[in-house]
Short mmCIF file of C-alpha atoms and ligand atoms in Angstrom, two decimals:
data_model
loop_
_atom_site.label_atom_id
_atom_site.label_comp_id
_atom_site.label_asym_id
_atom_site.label_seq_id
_atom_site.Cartn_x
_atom_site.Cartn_y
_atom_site.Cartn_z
CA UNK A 1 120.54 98.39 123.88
CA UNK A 2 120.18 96.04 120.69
CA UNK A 3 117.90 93.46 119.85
CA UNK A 4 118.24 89.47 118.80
CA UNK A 5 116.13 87.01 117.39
CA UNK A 6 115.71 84.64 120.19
CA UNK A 7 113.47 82.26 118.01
CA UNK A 8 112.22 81.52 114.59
CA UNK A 9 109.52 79.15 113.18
CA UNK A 10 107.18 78.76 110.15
CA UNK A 11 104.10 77.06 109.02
CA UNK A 12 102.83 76.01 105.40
CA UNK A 13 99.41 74.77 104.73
CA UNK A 14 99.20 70.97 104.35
CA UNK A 15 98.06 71.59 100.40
CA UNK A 16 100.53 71.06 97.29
CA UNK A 17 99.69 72.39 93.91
CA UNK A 18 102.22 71.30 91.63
CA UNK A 19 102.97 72.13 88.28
CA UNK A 20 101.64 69.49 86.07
CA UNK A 21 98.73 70.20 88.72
CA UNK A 22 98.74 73.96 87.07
CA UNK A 23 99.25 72.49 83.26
CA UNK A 24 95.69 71.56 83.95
CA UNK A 25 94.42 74.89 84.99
CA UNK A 26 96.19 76.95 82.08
CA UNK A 27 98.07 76.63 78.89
CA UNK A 28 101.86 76.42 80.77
CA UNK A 29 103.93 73.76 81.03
CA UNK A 30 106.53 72.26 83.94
CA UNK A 31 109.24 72.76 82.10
CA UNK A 32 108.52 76.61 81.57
CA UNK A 33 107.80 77.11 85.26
CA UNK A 34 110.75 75.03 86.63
CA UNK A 35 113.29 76.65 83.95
CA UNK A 36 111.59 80.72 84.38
CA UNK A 37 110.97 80.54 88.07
CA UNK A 38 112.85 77.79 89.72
CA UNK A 39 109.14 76.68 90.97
CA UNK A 40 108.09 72.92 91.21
CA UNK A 41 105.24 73.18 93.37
CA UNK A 42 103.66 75.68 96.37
CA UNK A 43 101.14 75.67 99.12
CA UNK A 44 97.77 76.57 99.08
CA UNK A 45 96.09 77.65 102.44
CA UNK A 46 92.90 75.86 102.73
CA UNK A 47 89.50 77.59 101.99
CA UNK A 48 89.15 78.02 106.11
CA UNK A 49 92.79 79.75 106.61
CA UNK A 50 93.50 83.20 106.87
CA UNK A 51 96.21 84.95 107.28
CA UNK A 52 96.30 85.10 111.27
CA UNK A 53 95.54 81.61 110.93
CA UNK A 54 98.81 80.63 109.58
CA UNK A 55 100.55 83.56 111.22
CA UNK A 56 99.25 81.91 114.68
CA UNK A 57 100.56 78.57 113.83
CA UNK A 58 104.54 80.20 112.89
CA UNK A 59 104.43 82.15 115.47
CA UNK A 60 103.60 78.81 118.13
CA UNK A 61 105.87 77.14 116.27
CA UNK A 62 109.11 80.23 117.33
CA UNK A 63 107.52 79.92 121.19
CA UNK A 64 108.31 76.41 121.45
CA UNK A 65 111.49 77.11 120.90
CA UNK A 66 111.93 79.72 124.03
CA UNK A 67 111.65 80.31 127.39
CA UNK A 68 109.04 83.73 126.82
CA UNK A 69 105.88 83.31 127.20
CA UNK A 70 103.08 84.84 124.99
CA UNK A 71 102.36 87.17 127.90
CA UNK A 72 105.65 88.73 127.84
CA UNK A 73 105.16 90.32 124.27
CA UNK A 74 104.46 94.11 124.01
CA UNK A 75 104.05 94.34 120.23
CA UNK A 76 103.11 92.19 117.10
CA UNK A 77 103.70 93.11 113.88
CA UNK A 78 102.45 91.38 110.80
CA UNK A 79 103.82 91.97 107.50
CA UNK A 80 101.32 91.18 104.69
CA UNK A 81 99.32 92.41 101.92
CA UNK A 82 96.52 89.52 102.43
CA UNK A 83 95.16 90.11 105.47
CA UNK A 84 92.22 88.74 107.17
CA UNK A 85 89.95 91.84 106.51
CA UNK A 86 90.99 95.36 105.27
CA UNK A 87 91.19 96.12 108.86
CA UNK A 88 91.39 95.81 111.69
CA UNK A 89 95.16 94.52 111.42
CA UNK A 90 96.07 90.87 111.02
CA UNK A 91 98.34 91.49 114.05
CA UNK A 92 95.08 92.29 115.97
CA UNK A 93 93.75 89.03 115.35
CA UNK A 94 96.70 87.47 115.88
CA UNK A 95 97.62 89.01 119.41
CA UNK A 96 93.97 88.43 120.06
CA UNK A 97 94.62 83.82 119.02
CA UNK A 98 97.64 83.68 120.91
CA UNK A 99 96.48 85.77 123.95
CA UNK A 100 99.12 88.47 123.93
CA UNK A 101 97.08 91.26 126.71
CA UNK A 102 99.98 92.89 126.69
CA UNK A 103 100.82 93.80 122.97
CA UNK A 104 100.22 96.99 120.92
CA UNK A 105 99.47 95.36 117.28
CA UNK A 106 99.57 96.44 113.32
CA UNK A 107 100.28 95.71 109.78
CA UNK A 108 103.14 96.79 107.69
CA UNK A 109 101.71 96.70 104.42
CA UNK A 110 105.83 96.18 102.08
CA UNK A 111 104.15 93.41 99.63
CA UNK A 112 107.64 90.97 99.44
CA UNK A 113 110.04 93.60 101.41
CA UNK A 114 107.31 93.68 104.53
CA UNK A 115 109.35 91.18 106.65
CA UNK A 116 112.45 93.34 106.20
CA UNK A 117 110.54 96.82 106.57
CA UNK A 118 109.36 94.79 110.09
CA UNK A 119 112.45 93.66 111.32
CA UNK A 120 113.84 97.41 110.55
CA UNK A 121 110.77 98.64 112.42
CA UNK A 122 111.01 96.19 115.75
CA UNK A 123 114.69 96.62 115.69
CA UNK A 124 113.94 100.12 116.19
CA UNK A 125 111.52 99.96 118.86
CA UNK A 126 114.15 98.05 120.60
CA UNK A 127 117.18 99.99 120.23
CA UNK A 128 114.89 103.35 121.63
CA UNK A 129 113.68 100.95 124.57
CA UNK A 130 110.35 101.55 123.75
CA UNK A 131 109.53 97.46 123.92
CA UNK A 132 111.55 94.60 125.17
CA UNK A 133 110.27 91.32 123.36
CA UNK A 134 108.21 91.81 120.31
CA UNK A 135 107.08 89.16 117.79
CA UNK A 136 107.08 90.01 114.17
CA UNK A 137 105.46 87.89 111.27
CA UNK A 138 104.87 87.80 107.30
CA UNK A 139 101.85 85.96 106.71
CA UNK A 140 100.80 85.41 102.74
CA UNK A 141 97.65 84.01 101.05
CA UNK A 142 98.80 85.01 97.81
CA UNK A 143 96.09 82.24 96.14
CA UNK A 144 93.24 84.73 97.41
CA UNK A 145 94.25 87.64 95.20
CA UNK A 146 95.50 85.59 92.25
CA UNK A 147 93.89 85.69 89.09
CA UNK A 148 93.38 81.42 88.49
CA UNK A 149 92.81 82.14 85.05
CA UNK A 150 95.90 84.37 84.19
CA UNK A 151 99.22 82.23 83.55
CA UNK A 152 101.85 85.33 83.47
CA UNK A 153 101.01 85.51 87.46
CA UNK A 154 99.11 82.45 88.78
CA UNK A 155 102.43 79.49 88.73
CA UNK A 156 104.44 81.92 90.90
CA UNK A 157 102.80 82.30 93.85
CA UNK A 158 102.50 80.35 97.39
CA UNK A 159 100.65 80.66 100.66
CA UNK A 160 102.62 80.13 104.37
CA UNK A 161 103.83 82.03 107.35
CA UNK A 162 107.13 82.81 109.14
CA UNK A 163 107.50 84.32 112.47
CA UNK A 164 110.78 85.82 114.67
CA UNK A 165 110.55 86.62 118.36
CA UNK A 166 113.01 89.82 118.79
CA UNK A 167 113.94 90.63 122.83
CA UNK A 168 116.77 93.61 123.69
CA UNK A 169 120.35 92.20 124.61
CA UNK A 170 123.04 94.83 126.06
CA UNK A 171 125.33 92.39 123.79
CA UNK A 172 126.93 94.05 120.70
CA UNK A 173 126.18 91.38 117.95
CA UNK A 174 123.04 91.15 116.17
CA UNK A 175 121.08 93.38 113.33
CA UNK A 176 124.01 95.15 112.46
CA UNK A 177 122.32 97.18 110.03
CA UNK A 178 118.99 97.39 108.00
CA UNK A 179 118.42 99.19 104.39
CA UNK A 180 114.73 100.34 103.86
CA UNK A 181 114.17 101.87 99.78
CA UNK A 182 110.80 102.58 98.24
CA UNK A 183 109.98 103.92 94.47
CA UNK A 184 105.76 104.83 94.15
CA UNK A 185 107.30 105.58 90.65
CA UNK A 186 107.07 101.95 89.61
CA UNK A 187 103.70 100.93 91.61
CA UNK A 188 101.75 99.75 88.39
CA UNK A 189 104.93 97.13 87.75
CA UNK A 190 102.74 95.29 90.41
CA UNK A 191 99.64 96.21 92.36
CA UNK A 192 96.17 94.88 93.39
CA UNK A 193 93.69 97.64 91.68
CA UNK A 194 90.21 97.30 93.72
CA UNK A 195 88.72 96.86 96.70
CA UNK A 196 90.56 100.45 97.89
CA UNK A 197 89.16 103.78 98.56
CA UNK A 198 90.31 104.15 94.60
CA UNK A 199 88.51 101.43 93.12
CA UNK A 200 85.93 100.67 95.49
CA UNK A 201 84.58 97.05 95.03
CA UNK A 202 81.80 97.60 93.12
CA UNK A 203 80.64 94.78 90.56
CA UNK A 204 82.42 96.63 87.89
CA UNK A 205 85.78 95.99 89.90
CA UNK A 206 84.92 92.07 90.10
CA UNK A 207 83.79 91.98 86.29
CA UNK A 208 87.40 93.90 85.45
CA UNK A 209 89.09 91.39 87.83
CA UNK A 210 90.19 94.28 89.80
CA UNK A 211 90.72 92.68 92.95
CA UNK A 212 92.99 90.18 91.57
CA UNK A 213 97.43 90.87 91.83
CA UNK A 214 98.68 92.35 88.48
CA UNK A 215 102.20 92.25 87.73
CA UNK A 216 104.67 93.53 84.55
CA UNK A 217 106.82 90.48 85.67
CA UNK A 218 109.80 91.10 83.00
CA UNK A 219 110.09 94.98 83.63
CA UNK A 220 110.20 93.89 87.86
CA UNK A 221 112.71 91.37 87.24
CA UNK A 222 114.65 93.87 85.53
CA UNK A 223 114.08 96.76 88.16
CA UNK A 224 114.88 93.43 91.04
CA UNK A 225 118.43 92.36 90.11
CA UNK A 226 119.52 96.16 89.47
CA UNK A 227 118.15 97.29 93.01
CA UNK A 228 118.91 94.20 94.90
CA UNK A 229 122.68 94.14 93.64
CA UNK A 230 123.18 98.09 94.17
CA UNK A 231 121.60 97.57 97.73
CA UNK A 232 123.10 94.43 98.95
CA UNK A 233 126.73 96.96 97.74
CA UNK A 234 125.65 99.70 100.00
CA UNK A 235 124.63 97.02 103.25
CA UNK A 236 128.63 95.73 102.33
CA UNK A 237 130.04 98.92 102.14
CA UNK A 238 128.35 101.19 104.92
CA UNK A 239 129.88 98.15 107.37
CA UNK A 240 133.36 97.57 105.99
CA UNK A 241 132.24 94.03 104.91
CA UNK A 242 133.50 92.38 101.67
CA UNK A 243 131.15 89.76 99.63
CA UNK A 244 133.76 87.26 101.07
CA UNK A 245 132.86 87.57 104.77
CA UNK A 246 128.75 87.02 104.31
CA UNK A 247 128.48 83.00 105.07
CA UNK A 248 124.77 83.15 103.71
CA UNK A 249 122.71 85.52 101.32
CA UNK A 250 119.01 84.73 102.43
CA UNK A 251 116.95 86.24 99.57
CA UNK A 252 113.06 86.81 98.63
CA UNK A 253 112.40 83.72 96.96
CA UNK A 254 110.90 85.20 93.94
CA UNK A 255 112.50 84.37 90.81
CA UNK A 256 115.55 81.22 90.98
CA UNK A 257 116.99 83.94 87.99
CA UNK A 258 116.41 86.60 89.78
CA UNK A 259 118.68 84.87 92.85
CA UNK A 260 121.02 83.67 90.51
CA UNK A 261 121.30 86.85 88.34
CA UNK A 262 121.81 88.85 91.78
CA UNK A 263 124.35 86.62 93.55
CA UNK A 264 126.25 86.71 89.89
CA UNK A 265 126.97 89.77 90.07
CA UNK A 266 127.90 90.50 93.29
CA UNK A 267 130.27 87.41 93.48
CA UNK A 268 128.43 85.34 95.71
CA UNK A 269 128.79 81.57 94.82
CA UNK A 270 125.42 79.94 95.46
CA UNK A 271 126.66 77.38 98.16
CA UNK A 272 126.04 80.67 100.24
CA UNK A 273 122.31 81.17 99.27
CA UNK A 274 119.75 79.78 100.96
CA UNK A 275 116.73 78.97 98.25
CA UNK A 276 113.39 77.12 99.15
CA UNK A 277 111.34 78.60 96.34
CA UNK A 278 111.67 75.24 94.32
CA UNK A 279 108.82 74.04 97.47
CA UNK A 280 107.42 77.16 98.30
CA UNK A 281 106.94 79.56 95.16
CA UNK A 282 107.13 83.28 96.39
CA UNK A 283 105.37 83.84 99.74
CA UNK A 284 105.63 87.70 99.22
CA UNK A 285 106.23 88.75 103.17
CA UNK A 286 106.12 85.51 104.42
CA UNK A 287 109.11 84.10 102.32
CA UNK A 288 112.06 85.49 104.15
CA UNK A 289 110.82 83.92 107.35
CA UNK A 290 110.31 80.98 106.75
CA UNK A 291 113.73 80.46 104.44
CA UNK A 292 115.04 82.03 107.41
CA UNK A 293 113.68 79.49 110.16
CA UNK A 294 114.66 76.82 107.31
CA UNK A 295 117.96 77.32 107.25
CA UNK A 296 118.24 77.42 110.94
CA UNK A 297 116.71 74.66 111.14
CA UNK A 298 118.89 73.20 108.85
CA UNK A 299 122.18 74.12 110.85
CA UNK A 300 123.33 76.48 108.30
CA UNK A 301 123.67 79.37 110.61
CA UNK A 302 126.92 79.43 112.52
CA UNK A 303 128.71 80.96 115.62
CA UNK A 304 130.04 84.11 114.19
CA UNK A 305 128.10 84.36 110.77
CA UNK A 306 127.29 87.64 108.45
CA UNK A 307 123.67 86.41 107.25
CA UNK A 308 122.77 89.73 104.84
CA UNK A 309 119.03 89.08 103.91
CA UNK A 310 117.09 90.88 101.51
CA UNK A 311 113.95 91.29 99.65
CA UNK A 312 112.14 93.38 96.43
CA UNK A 313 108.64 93.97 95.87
CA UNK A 314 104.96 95.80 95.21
CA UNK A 315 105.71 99.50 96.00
CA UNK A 316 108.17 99.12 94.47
CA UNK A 317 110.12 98.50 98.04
CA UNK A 318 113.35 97.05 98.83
CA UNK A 319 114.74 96.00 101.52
CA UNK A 320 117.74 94.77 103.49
CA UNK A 321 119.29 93.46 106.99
CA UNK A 322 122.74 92.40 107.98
CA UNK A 323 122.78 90.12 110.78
CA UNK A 324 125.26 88.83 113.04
CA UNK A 325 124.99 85.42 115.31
CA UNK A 326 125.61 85.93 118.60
CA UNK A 327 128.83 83.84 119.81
CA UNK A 328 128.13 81.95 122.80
CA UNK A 329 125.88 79.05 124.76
CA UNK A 330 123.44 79.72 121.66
CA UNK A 331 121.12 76.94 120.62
CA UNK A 332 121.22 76.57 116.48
CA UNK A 333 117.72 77.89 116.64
CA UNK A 334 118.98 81.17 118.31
CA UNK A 335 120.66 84.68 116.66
CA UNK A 336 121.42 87.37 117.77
CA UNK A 337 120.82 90.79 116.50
CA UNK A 338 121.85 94.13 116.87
CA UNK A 339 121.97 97.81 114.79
N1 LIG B 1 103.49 79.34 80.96
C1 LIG B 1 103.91 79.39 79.69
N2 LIG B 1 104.23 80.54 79.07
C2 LIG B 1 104.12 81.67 79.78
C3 LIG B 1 103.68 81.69 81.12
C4 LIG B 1 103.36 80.46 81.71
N3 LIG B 1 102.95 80.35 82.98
N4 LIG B 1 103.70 82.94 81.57
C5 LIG B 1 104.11 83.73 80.55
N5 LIG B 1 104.37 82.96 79.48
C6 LIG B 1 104.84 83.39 78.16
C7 LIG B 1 104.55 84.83 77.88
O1 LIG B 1 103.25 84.99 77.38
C8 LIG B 1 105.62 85.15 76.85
O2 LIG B 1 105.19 84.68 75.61
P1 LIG B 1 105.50 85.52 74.27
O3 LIG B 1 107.00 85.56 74.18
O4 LIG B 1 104.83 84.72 73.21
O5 LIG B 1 104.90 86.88 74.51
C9 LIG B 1 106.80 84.30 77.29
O6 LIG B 1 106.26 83.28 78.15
C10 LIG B 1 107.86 85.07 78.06
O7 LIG B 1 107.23 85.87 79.07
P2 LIG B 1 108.07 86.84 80.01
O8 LIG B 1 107.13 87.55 80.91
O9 LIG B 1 109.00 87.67 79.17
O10 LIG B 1 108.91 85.75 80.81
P3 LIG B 1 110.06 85.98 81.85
O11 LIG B 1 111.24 85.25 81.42
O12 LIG B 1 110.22 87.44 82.21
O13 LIG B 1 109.49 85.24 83.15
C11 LIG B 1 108.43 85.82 85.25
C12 LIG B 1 108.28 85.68 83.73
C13 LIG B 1 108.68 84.44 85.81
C14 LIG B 1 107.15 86.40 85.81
C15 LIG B 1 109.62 86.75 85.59
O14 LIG B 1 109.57 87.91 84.80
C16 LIG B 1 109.65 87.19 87.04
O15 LIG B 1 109.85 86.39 87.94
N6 LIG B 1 109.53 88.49 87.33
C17 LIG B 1 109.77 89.11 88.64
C18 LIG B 1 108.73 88.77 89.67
C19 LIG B 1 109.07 89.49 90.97
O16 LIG B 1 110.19 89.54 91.40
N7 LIG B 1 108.10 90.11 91.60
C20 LIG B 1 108.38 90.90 92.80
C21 LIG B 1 107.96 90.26 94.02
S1 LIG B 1 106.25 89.84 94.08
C22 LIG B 1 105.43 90.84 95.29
O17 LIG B 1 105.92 91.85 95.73
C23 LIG B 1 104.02 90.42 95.72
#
C-alpha cells in the first residue's frame, strides 16, 4: 500500500502589500527587501479570514480537480502555527466548512516544516491502512502574529493556503521517502512568547509584545542552509539518487539566499527550483503547498520526475520528502506518491 497526491490547489487573499507599501510603515527600503529576501510584495488575509477560511478555499480549489468527494475523506490535517483559536484544531473547523462527517481532524503545529511533518504523517496513515483518502493543508496568517512595528521581521512574511488530497495506490511510485529533524535547542532563534500556558496573556504579555513572532533571522539563516544542505544529502543518499536525477528542488520560500545558498552547494542549478517567494513572502506551512500546486499548475512536473521538497523552521524543525510522479494516463495536476 502507498499513497499519491491525487490533487493540489491553493488560495491567497485578494490583498497586496508591497514594499514601497512597507517603506511607509517602517524605516526599510525596496531595495533592501528585494536584494535580503528576494521579496517584492505578499498577501495579507483580510481582517474577516482565518486560517480555516483560507484553508477551506485551497482545499475546494484540490476537489475540483478530482473525482472524490468531500464525503470520502477520513482525516484532515492542518499544518499551521496561526490557527483560528488555540483550540479546537483548525482542521476541526475546516472538516466542519467543507462537510467532511467522515474525518478524524488535528493540527500539526512544525511552524515552516508543518506541511512536510504532514505529508510524513498522512503518508503514514496510508502506508499502515489506517485511512484511504486524507486531505492535508498548511494554512498561514503570519500578519496576525507580526509585530507591524518591528522591521527585522515584519517585510518577510505572507498570508495564503495550500492543500493536497493523498488516497492509497497499490502502485510503487510516489513519496519515496520523507526526512522529519527537530532541535528544541535552537527554539528562541524563532518563537511566539505569550498567549501559552508559559506566558499566559496577561496585559503584561501585550505591553511586552509577547504575542507577536520573534526571530534571530541571521543566526536561522545560518542554522537553514547548513541543515537544509546536510538533509537534502541524506534524502539523495538513503535512495541511491544523485543531485543530477532531481528535475525540481521545491523549497520553503523563506529567504531567495537562503534558496540560492542551499541549491549552491549541493549543485543544483536554479532552472530546477521552483521559487514564488518574490509574490508570496514566506507563508511558513502554507508555502510548500502552494509552490507546489504552482508549479503543477505551471506544467513543470513531468512523467517520471524526482521532485525532493523541503522546508526549515520555528522548533527548530526540518523537514524533507522525495517524490516520484506516477507514469501513466495522469492529468498534469496529478502525482503520485509512495514511501
Ligand atoms: N530594512 C532595512 N534594514 C533592515 C531591515 C529592514 N527591513 N531589517 C533589518 N535591517 C538591518 C539590520 O538592523 C542590520 O543593520 P545593522 O547592520 O546596522 O545592525 C542590517 O539590516 C543587517 O541585518 P541582518 O539581520 O544581519 O540581515 P540579513 O542579511 O541576515 O537578512 C533576514 C535578514 C532577511 C531576516 C535573513 O537573516 C533571513 O531570512 N533569515 C532566515 C529566516 C528564516 O529562514 N526563518 C525560518 C522560517 S520562518 C518560520 O518558521 C515561521
Amino acid at each position: 500500500m502507498r499513497a499519491k497526491i491525487i490533487a493540489t490547489g491553493h488560495y491567497v487573499p485578494e490583498r497586496i502589500l508591497t514594499n514601497s507599501d512597507l517603506e511607509n510603515m517602517v524605516d526599510t527600503s525596496d531595495e533592501w527587501i528585494r536584494e535580503r529576501s528576494g521579496i517584492r510584495e505578499r498577501r495579507i488575509a483580510d481582517e474577516k479570514e482565518a486560517a480555516s477560511d483560507l484553508a477551506c478555499e485551497a482545499a475546494k480549489n484540490a476537489f475540483k480537480k478530482t473525482d472524490i468527494k468531500a464525503k470520502d475523506i477520513e482525516l484532515v490535517i492542518v499544518a499551521t502555527i496561526t490557527g483560528d483559536m488555540p483550540f479546537p484544531a483548525t482542521a476541526c473547523h475546516l472538516q466542519h466548512k467543507l462537510g467532511l462527517k467522515k474525518a478524524a481532524a488535528f493540527d500539526i503545529n512544525a511552524a515552516c516544516s508543518g506541511f512536510l511533518y504532514g505529508l510524513s504523517v498522512a503518508d503514514g496513515f496510508i502506508r499502515s491502512g489506517t485511512y484511504k483518502r486524507i486531505l492535508l493543508v498548511g494554512a498561514e496568517l503570519i500578519s496576525r502574529i507580526t509585530d507591524w512595528e518591528d522591521r527585522t521581521t515584519c517585510v518577510l512574511f505572507g498570508d495564503g493556503a495550500g492543500a493536497v488530497i493523498l488516497e492509497s495506490t497499490e502502485e510503487d511510485r510516489g513519496i519515496i521517502s520523507t526526512h522529519l529533524r527537530s532541535d528544541g535547542s535552537m527554539w528562541e532563534l524563532l518563537h511566539l512568547p505569550g498567549g501559552g500556558s508559559r506566558y499566559p496573556t496577561s496585559k503584561e504579555t501585550i505591553k511586552k509584545k509577547m504575542h507577536y513572532l520573534k526571530m534571530k533571522g541571521n543566526e536561522t539563516f545560518k542554522v537553514a542552509v547548513r541543515t537544509l544542505e546536510s538533509l537534502v544529502r541524506e534524502t539523495l543518499e538513503e535512495n541511491k539518487l544523485k543531485v543530477s536525477q532531481l528535475s525540481l528542488l521545491i523549497p520553503h520560500q523563506a529567504n531567495l539566499r537562503i534558496i540560492q545558498a542551499t541549491a549552491k552547494r549541493l549543485g543544483i542549478p536554479m532552472d530546477r527550483v521552483f521559487m514564488n517567494i518574490d509574490r508570496y513572502g514566506n507563508t511558513s506551512a502554507a508555502s510548500i503547498p502552494i509552490a507546489l500546486d504552482e508549479a503543477v499548475r505551471e506544467g513543470r512536473i513531468r512523467d517520471e520526475d524526482y521532485i525532493l521538497l523541503e522546508a526549515f523552521g520555528g522548533g527548530l524543525t526540518w523537514a524533507s520528502a522525495l517524490i516520484k510522479k506516477k507514469k501513466k494516463k495522469m492529468t498534469n495536476d496529478q502525482i503520485s506518491i509512495t514511501k
